[in-house]
Amino acid sequence: MRGVWLVFKKEIMEFTKDRKTLFFTLAMPFILYPLLFGMIGKLGRRDVQQARSNQTRIVLIDPSSVLEPHLRLLPDDFKFVDVPEGDIKDAIKSDILEMVVTLEESAARDLAEHRTVRVDVLYNKVETSGSVGMQRLEKVLKEFDKTAVQSRLQKLGASAQLAVPTEIHSSQVGGQELMVAKVFGSMLPYMLMLMLFAGAMQLGIYVTAGERERGTLITLLATGLPRHQIIWGKLVYIFFMGIVISTLNIVSMAFSMGVMFGSLESSGAKLAVDGQEVAIQSLSGFTMIADPVVIVLTLLLMIPLGLLFSNFIIFIGIQAKNIQEAGTAMMPVFLLVIFLGVFSMAPGIEKMGILPYIPIVNVSLVIRKLFVQQASVLEYVVAFCMTVGLAALLTYLSTKFLNRESAIFKST
Amino acid sequence: MIQVKDIHKTFVVKDKKSRKKKTIEAVKGISFSVKPGEIYGLLGPNGAGKSTTLRMIAGLMEPQQGSITVFGNDTKADSEKVRNTLGFLSTDLGVYGRFTPRELLKIFGEFQGVDSVVAERRGLYLLERLELSDFADVKMESFSSGQKQKVSIARALLHDPKAILFDEPTTGLDVLTAKTVLDLLKIMKGEERAVIVSTHVMPMVEQMCDRVGIIFNGKLHGDAPPKEILSQYGVSTLDEVFFKLAADGGMA
């Protein structure tokens, strides 16, 4: 195995000799993600703060003045504007106003005669200012409803609790962070697979097809090192770099996201999770969901997965005549990895009974479940053993295949 | 001693026009031997089978028929031992641009099982002999073809091989650098190494090769000292031998 170590060492040395590669591979993730997420966080925070500090410009059509007095009580929240000229929808889209609230002429009478008053609201949900305006209106209406119901009940001589038969006081088993973990858990396998493959791909091409293109592969093969050890040395290098690059990227991304959520926390922004809205206040960053056991188990799964990907890369790379051909040949595999990653993010796939037995997808599934503390030992063992078995089989096949001179001297 | 006995090599290639696979016989029953202290010139036009023959001797390819032994080691059974015994210089000027010559020679010394101190000392000696010691610590990415060729030669000779295979060692070199390489080959001969040189440069062959073998269409024509070959074909230069072979379609 001396040759494996020597070839691995040579590849690492060659990698470290190029400052640009070194910078873009190792340092860039720690610059890019903090910048990216920092900017997203800052913009998000500014957007929410701006929307909250501004009044909601409202056109209120309330002929019987049912709602108007209640809204006038909140001058910091609502500003009444006249009906603009032209199309009202365009006016909302053009940010001239936030919403139009319309009540029927009979609203006061309906209310007095204990009928339901219809309130039509036209607003732009996509805009933060529109959502904030709607939240404000809902708050007012909720209070309005409560008062109206109580007054009706009073008139009927009934208890105020008549309209409140039940009252929910819920508390979650895992806390709200578990919901956030569910989101991250479904994203992480995709990110892991993508980075594991993409990170190793370029370096893998450089040490395989690149060596052939530069004419150095033959000098390496002409040494006394056994051919299979040269292949394994390169395989270990591709695998090692894939793990290093993906880990660095994930760590930097997790840290940056943590900082971003931390900064959003102060603005009170909300994150949608499965249709619910979970207050960011409950999240003090990504780190709180990163249970050390989950991290170790995830990393453990990355090893055979990384080996599997490295085998694909070396298999294609060694046979390609040049870097361009290797890149082109690698693309379908890369797209497949993306597809599997996206598929693994789909909601509800964890309920499909066949998935624990489909390679690569089962790794995603287990990682997802690990993050919501739902993974079973059996599922983990099946995914791990299957990936290890597949990686070992592919290592055997690629070594055997690449040992053939027709693979090495393909261009001859 | 290098002994090549009746080796054959075929390649399967795809005809782009007919989209059918066809077999090309690159080497058809070549035999020759090279003794220690002898320089053997392997001549032939492009695609004649010279590089394939050298690659088979270097244990990089296997002959489908026949056998090759290098100092008693069979290239099929003991290809690793064979590769440790010989120094191979290919036509590709493949050097690792990110390394300096000193670093490259150290790494390849390790690959060949040479002690790192010995590898460094011998590497510097070779660089000095090849007039490249001033560039020992300069990254090779900016090297000229000649400088790259010199580093490749140093790499091939680093482990003090008993046999040397040089595939077109002077191609692309200026006259002065080519002379340096030729002088080095003479030193190798003096050190009792078995040397095989594949080349197109006929004056070089006539001047320094002890024996010559001409490969044409995968077959070896003549296996004798240059003068004997010339008289055999009744011509005055090896170029003329080439022309004659070409005119006869390799039947002469």
Short mmCIF file of C-alpha atoms in Angstrom, two decimals, chain A residues 2-3 6-7 9-11 13-19 21 206 211-212 214-228 230 234 405 409 412, chain B residues 9 11 13 52 55 58-62 80-81 83-84 86 88 90 92-99 103 107-114 139 141 152 155:
data_model
loop_
_atom_site.label_atom_id
_atom_site.label_comp_id
_atom_site.label_asym_id
_atom_site.label_seq_id
_atom_site.Cartn_x
_atom_site.Cartn_y
_atom_site.Cartn_z
CA ARG A 2 3.07 2.22 -0.07
CA GLY A 3 2.22 3.29 -3.60
CA LEU A 6 2.86 8.04 -2.26
CA VAL A 7 0.40 8.85 -5.05
CA LYS A 9 0.84 12.47 -1.11
CA LYS A 10 1.91 13.59 -4.59
CA GLU A 11 -1.66 14.68 -5.44
CA MET A 13 1.36 18.28 -2.75
CA GLU A 14 0.36 19.24 -6.27
CA PHE A 15 -2.95 20.62 -5.00
CA THR A 16 -1.26 22.73 -2.33
CA LYS A 17 1.26 24.14 -4.82
CA ASP A 18 -1.39 26.13 -6.65
CA ARG A 19 -2.43 29.11 -4.60
CA THR A 21 -6.90 26.40 -6.38
CA TYR A 206 -7.48 17.28 -12.96
CA GLU A 211 -2.84 13.94 -16.28
CA ARG A 212 -3.51 12.27 -19.59
CA ARG A 214 -0.71 17.00 -19.83
CA GLY A 215 1.15 13.80 -20.77
CA THR A 216 2.14 13.01 -17.20
CA LEU A 217 0.02 9.90 -16.75
CA ILE A 218 2.41 7.75 -18.76
CA THR A 219 5.38 8.90 -16.67
CA LEU A 220 3.50 7.87 -13.56
CA LEU A 221 2.63 4.49 -15.03
CA ALA A 222 6.24 3.94 -16.09
CA THR A 223 7.41 3.99 -12.47
CA GLY A 224 7.72 0.82 -10.42
CA LEU A 225 4.42 1.44 -8.64
CA PRO A 226 1.73 -1.18 -9.24
CA ARG A 227 -1.00 0.21 -11.46
CA HIS A 228 -3.83 -0.58 -9.05
CA ILE A 230 -1.78 4.39 -8.59
CA LYS A 234 -5.92 8.87 -6.90
CA GLU A 405 -4.32 -1.06 -20.96
CA PHE A 409 -4.11 3.99 -23.56
CA THR A 412 -3.62 5.23 -28.80
CA LYS B 9 0.43 -6.31 -30.88
CA PHE B 11 -5.38 -2.68 -31.58
CA VAL B 13 -10.16 0.79 -33.61
CA THR B 52 4.17 0.60 -29.10
CA ARG B 55 5.80 0.69 -24.33
CA ALA B 58 8.62 -0.78 -20.55
CA GLY B 59 5.87 -3.10 -19.28
CA LEU B 60 3.16 -0.52 -19.96
CA MET B 61 1.53 -2.70 -22.60
CA GLU B 62 1.50 -6.45 -23.02
CA GLU B 80 6.87 -3.81 -11.76
CA LYS B 81 10.41 -5.23 -11.49
CA ARG B 83 9.83 -0.79 -14.61
CA ASN B 84 12.19 -0.49 -11.65
CA LEU B 86 14.57 0.68 -16.68
CA PHE B 88 11.52 5.36 -19.76
CA SER B 90 8.06 9.03 -23.54
CA ASP B 92 4.95 13.37 -24.28
CA LEU B 93 6.76 16.22 -22.58
CA GLY B 94 4.79 15.52 -19.44
CA VAL B 95 6.08 17.39 -16.47
CA TYR B 96 4.10 18.53 -13.45
CA GLY B 97 4.06 22.29 -13.95
CA ARG B 98 3.25 23.07 -10.34
CA PHE B 99 6.43 21.37 -9.08
CA GLU B 103 10.44 18.47 -5.95
CA ILE B 107 8.69 12.49 -5.62
CA PHE B 108 9.68 10.21 -8.48
CA GLY B 109 12.64 8.98 -6.43
CA GLU B 110 10.14 7.86 -3.81
CA PHE B 111 8.01 6.20 -6.48
CA GLN B 112 11.04 4.22 -7.62
CA GLY B 113 12.00 3.29 -4.07
CA VAL B 114 15.12 5.44 -3.98
CA LYS B 139 8.23 25.97 -11.03
CA GLU B 141 5.00 25.63 -15.67
CA SER B 152 12.03 14.30 -18.06
CA ARG B 155 13.43 11.78 -14.01
#
